[in-house]
Short mmCIF file of C-alpha atoms in Angstrom, two decimals:
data_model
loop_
_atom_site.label_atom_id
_atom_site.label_comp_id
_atom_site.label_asym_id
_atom_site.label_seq_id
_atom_site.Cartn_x
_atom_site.Cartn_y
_atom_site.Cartn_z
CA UNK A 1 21.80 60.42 -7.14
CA UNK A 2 25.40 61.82 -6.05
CA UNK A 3 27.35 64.48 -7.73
CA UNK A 4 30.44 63.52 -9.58
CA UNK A 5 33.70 65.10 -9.27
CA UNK A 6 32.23 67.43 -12.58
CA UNK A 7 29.26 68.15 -10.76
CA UNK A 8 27.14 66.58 -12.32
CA UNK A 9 24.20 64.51 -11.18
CA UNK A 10 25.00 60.99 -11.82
CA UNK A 11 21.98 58.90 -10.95
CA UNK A 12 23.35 55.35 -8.89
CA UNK A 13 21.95 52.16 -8.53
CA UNK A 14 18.76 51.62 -6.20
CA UNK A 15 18.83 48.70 -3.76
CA UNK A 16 15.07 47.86 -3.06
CA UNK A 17 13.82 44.91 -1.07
CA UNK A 18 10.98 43.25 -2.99
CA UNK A 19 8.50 41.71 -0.87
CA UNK A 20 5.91 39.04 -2.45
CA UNK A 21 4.12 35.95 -3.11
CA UNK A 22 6.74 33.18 -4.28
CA UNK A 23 6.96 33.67 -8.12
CA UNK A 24 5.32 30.31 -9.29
CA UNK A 25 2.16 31.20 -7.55
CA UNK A 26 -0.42 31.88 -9.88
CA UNK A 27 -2.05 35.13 -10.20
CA UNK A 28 -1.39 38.63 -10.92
CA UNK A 29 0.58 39.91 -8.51
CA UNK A 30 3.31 37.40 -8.96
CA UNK A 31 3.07 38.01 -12.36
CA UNK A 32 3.22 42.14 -11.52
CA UNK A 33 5.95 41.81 -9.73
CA UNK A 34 8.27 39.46 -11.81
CA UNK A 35 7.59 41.61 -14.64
CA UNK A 36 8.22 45.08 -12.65
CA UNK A 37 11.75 42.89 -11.58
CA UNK A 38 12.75 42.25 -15.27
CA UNK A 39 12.17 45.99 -15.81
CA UNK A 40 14.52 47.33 -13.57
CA UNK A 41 17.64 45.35 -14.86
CA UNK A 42 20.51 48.63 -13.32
CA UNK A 43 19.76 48.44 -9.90
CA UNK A 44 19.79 45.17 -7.19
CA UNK A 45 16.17 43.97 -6.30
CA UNK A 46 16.63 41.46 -3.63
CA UNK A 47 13.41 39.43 -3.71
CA UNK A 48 11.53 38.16 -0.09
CA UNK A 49 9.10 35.53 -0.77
CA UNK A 50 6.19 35.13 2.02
CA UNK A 51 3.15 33.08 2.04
CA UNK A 52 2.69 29.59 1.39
CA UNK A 53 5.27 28.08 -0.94
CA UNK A 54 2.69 26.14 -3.46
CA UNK A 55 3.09 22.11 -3.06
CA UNK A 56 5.01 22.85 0.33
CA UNK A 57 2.32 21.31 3.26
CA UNK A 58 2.25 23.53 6.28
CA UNK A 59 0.84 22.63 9.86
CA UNK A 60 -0.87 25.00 12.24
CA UNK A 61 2.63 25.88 13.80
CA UNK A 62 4.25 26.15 10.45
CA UNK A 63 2.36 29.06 9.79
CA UNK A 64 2.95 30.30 12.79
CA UNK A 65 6.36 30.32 12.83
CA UNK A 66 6.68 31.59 9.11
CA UNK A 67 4.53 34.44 10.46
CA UNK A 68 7.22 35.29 13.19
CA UNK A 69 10.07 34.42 11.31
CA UNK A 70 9.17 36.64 8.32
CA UNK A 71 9.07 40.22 9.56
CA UNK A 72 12.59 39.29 11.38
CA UNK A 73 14.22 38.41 8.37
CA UNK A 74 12.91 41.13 6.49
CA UNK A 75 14.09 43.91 8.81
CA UNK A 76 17.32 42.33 9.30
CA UNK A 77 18.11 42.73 5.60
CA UNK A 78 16.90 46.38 5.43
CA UNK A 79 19.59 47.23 8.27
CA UNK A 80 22.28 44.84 7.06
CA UNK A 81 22.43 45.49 3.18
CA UNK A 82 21.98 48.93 2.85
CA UNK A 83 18.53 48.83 1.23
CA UNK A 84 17.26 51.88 0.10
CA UNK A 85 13.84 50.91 -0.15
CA UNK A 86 11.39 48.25 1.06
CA UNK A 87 8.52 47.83 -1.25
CA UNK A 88 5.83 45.49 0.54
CA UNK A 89 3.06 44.75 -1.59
CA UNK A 90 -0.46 43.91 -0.27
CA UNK A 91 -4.44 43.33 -0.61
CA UNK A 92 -6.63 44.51 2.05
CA UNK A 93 -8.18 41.65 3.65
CA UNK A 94 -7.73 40.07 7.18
CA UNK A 95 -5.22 37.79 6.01
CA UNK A 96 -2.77 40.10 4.15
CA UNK A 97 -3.29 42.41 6.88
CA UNK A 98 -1.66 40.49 9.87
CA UNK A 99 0.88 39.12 7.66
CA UNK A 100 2.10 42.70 6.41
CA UNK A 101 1.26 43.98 9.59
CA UNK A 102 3.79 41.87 11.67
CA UNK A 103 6.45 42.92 8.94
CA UNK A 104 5.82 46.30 8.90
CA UNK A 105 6.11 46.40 13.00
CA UNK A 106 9.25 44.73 12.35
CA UNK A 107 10.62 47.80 10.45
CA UNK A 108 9.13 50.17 12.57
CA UNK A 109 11.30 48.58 15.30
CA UNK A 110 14.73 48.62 13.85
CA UNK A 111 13.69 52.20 12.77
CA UNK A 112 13.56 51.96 8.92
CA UNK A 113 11.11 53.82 7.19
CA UNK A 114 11.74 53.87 4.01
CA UNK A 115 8.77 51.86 2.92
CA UNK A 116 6.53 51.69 -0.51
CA UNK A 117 3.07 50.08 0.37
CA UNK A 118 1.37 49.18 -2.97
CA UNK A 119 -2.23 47.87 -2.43
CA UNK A 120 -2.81 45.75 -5.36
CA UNK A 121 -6.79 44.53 -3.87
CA UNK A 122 -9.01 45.58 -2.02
CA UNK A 123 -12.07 44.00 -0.02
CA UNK A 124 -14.50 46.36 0.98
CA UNK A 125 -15.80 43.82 3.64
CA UNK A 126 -12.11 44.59 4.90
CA UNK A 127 -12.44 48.46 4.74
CA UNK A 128 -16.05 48.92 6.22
CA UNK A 129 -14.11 46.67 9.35
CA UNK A 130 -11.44 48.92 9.53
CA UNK A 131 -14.25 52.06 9.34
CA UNK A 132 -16.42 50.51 12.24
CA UNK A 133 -13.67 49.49 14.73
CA UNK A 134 -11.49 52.18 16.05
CA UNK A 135 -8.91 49.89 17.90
CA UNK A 136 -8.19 48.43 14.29
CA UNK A 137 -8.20 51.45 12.40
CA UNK A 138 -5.76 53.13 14.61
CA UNK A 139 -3.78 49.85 14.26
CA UNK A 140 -3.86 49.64 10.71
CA UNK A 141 -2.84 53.61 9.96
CA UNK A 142 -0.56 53.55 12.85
CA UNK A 143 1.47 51.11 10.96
CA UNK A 144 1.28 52.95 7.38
CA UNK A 145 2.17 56.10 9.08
CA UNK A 146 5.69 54.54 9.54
CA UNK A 147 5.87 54.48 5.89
CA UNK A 148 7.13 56.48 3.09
CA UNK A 149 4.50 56.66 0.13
CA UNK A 150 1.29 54.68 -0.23
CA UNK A 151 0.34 53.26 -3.45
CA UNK A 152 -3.94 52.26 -4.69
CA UNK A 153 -5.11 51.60 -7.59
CA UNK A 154 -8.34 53.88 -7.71
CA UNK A 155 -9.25 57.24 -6.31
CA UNK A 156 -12.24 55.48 -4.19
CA UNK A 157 -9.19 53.62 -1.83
CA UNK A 158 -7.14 56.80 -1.58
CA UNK A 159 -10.12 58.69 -0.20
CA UNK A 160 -10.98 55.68 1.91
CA UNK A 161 -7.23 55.68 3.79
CA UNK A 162 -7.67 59.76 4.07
CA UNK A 163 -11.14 59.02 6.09
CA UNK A 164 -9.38 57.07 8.24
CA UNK A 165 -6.77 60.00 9.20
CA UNK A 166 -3.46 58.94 7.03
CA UNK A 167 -1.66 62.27 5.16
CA UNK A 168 -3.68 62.09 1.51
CA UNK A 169 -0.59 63.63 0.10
CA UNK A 170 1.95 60.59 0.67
CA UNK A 171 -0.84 57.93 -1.09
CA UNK A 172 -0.21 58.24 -4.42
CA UNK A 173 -2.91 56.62 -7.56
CA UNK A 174 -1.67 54.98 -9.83
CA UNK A 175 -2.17 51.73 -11.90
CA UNK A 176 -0.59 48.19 -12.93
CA UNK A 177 1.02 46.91 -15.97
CA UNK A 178 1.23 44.23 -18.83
CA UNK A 179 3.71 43.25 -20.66
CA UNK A 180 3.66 44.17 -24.20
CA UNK A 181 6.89 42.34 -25.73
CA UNK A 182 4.90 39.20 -25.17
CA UNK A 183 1.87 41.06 -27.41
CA UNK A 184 3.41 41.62 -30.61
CA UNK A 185 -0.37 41.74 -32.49
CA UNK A 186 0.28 39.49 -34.86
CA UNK A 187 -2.21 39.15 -37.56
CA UNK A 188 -4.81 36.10 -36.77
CA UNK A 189 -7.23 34.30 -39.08
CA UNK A 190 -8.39 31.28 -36.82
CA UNK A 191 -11.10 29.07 -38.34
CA UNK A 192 -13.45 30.17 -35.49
CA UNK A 193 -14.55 32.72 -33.27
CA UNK A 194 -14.02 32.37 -29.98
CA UNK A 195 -14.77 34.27 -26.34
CA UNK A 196 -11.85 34.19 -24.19
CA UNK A 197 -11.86 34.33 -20.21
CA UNK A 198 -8.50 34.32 -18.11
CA UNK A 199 -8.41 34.37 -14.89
CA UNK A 200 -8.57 32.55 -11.77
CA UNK A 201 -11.26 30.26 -11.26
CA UNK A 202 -13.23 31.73 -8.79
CA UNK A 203 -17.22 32.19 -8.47
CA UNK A 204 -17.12 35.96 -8.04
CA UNK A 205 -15.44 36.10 -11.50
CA UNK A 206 -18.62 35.68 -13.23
CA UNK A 207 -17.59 31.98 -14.28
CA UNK A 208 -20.68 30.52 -14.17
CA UNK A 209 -22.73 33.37 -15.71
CA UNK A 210 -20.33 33.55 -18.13
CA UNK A 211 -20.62 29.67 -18.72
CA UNK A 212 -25.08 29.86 -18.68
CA UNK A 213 -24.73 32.65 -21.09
CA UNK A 214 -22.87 30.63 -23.99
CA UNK A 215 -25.13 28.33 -23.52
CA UNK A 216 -27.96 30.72 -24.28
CA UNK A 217 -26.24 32.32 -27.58
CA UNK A 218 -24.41 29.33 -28.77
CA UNK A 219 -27.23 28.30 -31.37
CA UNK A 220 -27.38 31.74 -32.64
CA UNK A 221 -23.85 31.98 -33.18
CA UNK A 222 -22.53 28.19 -34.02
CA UNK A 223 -19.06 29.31 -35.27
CA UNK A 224 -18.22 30.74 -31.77
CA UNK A 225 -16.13 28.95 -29.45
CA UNK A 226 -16.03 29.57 -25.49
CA UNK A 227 -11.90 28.89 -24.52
CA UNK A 228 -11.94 29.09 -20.08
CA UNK A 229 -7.97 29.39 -19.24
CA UNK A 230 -7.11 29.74 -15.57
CA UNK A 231 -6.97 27.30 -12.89
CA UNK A 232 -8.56 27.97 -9.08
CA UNK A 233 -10.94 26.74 -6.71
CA UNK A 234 -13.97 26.40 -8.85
CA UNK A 235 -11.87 24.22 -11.20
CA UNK A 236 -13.30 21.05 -10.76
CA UNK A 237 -17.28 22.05 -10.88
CA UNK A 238 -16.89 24.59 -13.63
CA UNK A 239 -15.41 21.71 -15.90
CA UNK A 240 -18.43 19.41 -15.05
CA UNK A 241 -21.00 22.16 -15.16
CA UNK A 242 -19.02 22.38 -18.85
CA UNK A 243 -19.43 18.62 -19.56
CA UNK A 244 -23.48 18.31 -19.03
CA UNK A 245 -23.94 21.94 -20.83
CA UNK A 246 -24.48 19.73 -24.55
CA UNK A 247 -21.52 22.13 -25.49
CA UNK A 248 -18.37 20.57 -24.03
CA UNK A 249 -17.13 20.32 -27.52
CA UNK A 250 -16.87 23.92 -28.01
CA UNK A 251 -16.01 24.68 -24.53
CA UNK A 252 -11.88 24.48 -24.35
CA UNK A 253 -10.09 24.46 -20.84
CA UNK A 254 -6.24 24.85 -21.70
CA UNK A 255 -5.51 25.12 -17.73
CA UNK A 256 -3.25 28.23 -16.41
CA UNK A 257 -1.20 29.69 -19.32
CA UNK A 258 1.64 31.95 -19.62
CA UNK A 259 4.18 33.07 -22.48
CA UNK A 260 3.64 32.28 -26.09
CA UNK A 261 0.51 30.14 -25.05
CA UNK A 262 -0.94 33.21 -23.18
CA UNK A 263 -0.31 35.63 -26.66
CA UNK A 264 -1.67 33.53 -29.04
CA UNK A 265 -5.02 32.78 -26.82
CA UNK A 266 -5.18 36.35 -27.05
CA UNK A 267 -4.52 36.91 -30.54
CA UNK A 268 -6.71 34.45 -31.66
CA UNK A 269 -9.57 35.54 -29.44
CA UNK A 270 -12.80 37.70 -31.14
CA UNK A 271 -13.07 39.43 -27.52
CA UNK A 272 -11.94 39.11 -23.81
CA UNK A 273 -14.55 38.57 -21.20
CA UNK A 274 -14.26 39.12 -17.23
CA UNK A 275 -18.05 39.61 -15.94
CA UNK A 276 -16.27 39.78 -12.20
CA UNK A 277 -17.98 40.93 -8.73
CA UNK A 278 -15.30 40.30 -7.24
CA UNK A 279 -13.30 43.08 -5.24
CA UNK A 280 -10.76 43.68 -8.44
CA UNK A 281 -7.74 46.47 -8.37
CA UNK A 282 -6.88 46.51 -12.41
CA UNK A 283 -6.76 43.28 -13.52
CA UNK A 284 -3.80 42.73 -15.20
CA UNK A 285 -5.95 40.45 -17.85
CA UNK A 286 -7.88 42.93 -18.89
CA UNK A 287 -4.66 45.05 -19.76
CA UNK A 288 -3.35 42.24 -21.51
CA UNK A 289 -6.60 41.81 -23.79
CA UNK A 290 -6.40 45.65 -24.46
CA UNK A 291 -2.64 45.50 -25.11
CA UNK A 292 -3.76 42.63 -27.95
CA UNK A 293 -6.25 44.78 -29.37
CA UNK A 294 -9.55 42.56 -28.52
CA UNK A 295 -12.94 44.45 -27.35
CA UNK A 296 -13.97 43.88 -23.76
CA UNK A 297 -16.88 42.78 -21.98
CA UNK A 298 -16.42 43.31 -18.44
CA UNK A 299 -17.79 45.06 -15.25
CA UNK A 300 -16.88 48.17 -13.43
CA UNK A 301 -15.61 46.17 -10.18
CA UNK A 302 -12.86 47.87 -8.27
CA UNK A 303 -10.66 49.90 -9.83
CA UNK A 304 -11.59 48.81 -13.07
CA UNK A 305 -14.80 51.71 -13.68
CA UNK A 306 -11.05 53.85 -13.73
CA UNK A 307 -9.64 52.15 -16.56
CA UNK A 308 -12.29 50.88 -19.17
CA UNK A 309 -15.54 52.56 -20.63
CA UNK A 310 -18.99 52.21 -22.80
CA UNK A 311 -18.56 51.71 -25.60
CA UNK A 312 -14.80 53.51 -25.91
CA UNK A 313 -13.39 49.89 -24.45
CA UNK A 314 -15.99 47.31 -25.06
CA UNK A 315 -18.96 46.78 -23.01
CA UNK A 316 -19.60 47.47 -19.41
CA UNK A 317 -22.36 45.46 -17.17
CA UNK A 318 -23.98 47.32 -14.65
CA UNK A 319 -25.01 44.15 -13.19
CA UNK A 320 -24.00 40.37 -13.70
CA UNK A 321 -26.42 37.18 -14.87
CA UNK A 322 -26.34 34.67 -17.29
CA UNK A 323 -29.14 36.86 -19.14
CA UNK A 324 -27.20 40.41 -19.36
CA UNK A 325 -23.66 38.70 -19.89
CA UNK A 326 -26.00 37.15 -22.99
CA UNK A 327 -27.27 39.96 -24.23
CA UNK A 328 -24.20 41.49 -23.95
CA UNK A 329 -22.09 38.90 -26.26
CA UNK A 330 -25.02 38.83 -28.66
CA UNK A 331 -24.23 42.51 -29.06
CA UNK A 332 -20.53 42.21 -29.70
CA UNK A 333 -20.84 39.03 -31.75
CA UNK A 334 -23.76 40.47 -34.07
CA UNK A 335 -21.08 43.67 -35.08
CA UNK A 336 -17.68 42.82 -36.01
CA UNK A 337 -17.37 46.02 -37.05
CA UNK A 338 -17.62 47.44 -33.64
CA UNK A 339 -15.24 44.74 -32.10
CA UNK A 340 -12.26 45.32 -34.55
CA UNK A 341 -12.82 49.25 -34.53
CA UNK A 342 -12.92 49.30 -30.35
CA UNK A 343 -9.78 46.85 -30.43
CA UNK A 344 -7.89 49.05 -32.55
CA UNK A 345 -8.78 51.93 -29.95
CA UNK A 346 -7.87 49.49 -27.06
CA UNK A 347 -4.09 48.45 -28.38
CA UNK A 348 -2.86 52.16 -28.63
CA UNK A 349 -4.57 52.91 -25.51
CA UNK A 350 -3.00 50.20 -23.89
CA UNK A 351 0.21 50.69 -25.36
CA UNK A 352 0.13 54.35 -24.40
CA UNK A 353 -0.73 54.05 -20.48
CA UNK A 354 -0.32 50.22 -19.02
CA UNK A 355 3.02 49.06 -20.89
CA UNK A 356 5.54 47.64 -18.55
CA UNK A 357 8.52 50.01 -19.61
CA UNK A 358 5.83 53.04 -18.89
CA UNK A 359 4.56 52.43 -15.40
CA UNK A 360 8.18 50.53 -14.22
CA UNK A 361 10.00 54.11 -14.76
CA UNK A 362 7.01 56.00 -12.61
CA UNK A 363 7.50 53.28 -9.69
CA UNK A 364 10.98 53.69 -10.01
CA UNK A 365 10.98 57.57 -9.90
CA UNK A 366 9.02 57.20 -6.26
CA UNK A 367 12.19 54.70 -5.04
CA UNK A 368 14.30 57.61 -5.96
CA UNK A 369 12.63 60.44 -4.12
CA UNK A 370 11.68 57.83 -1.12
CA UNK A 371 15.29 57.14 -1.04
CA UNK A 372 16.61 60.46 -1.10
CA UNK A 373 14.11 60.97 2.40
CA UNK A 374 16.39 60.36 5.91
#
């Protein structure tokens, strides 16, 4: 803000270097970040793309030299435009690490520290590393002491970077977003039930348990469809694990969807299920499924024991097999009552706490006081 001639506060545009993945690569921190972007339509985001370009091949040098040439570019544009914020976004694991590492030295160099670190993952394989070896730790929170404010997306990671000696008081909790324009709840009547998952393809999503356990229920419950959207690495095998189940005609993969595809998947669906292990932040899927009003059945990986609970959100596994993910649709499936009643609960909470527009203006209000530091 300046004062005008009146002397009044009149609040100016921010200037805030973006950092992220490329926007057409899938997954939700693209998809975080584009949406965050549309929000903030009065002030100049200037986007930096790093990582891999998908389709682009890359040798062994390549990468090196996008490594290098990165950080350079990035601090050249925080001294040369007048940016009043840089606002890297990152996962903890090794490879995020030396990537955002390198940029963040670069900044440190040219002497800009006006930095937002958002940690949208976080591996705990990662953290116990950091815990065990003291010339990486001191590495690590060497760098993020060059930076403004800290952002995590559970209490867990903020007490994790205190432990390892960084100021609690500039790391800041906070959550991610979906966008609820898309959602507009329309009222659905589809000729069959069906159990949605999307997200990426990946084994510690709980793909294959997921997959086992309609095969279990699926004669108890023969107007239920299971609909797999997402694309990833387990693509291939989960498709031909699909194919020899005796079910493939009531198992649907419509691939990696987005837009109106994405809203009526989720409209149509009876409930959303993510039995994950993996090392989640808040899963910007599960958001969406609230924001649509559809029960969950989910786990409390990451940051996500934060967000959802028994029975207020759906249902929450305590561990993950084909035989509890079972007994946990034949739960939901057996009470519709339960699954319209805990949707209803999940849209206004949804609407209420994860909405774009919401958590946009809080991330916004920490550019403004990070900008107003020298």
């Amino acid at each position: 803000t300046r004062n005008s001639d009146k002397g009044l506060a009149v609040e100016q545009p921010l200037s805030v270097l973006v950092i992220s993945p490329h926007p057409t690569v899938q997954g939700g921190l693209s998809a975080f970040i584009e949406l965050m972007k549309s929000r903030l339509t009065g002030d100049r985001i200037i986007p930096v793309w790093t990582g891999k370009w998908p389709g682009r091949h890359e040798n062994s040098l390549g990468v090196l030299v996008r490594l290098v040439a990165a950080p350079v570019r990035i601090a050249s544009l925080a001294r040369r435009r007048s940016v009043d914020v840089v606002h890297l976004n990152v996962v903890l694991n090794p490879k995020s690490l030396v990537r955002d590492g390198l940029i963040l030295a670069a900044l440190r160099i040219v002497g800009f520290h006006r930095i937002l670190v958002y940690f949208h993952g976080w591996d705990a394989e990662t953290e116990h590393l950091l815990q065990r070896n003291w010339v990486l730790r001191h590495l690590f929170t060497g760098l993020l002491k060059g930076t403004s404010h800290i952002l995590v997306l559970a209490p867990e990671f903020k007490t994790s970077l205190e432990q390892m000696g960084l100021d609690g008081t500039r790391i800041i909790v906070t959550r991610t977003m979906y966008d609820g324009t898309l959602l507009n709840n329309r009222p659905s009547t589809p000729p069959r039930r069906t159990i949605l998952f999307m997200s990426r393809f990946d084994r510690r999503k709980g793909v294959y348990e997921l997959l086992d356990a309609f095969t279990q229920i699926a004669g108890e419950f023969p107007d239920v469809d299971l609909v797999m959207a997402g694309d990833g690495d387990e693509n291939a095998a989960l498709r031909a694990s699909a194919a020899t189940s005796g079910l493939a005609e009531r198992i649907f993969f419509p691939g990696y969807v987005g837009g109106s595809a994405k809203a009526k998947l989720l409209a149509d669906c009876t409930l959303y299920a993510l039995p994950t292990y993996y090392p989640e932040g808040m899963p910007v899927a599960l958001l969406e499924a609230m924001g649509a009003g559809k029960p969950l059945l989910t786990t409390g990986a990451g940051g996500i024991r934060h967000i959802i609970a028994e029975p207020e959100n759906g249902l929450v596994l305590k561990s993950v097999t084909a035989d509890t993910v079972a007994a946990a649709l034949r739960r939901m499936l057996a009470d519709p009552q339960f699954c319209k009643e805990t949707g209803q609960r999940n849209a206004a909470y949804a609407a209420s706490r994860f909405e774009a527009s919401t958590v946009t203006a809080e991330i916004r209000s920490i550019y403004q006081d990070i900008a107003r530091t020298e």
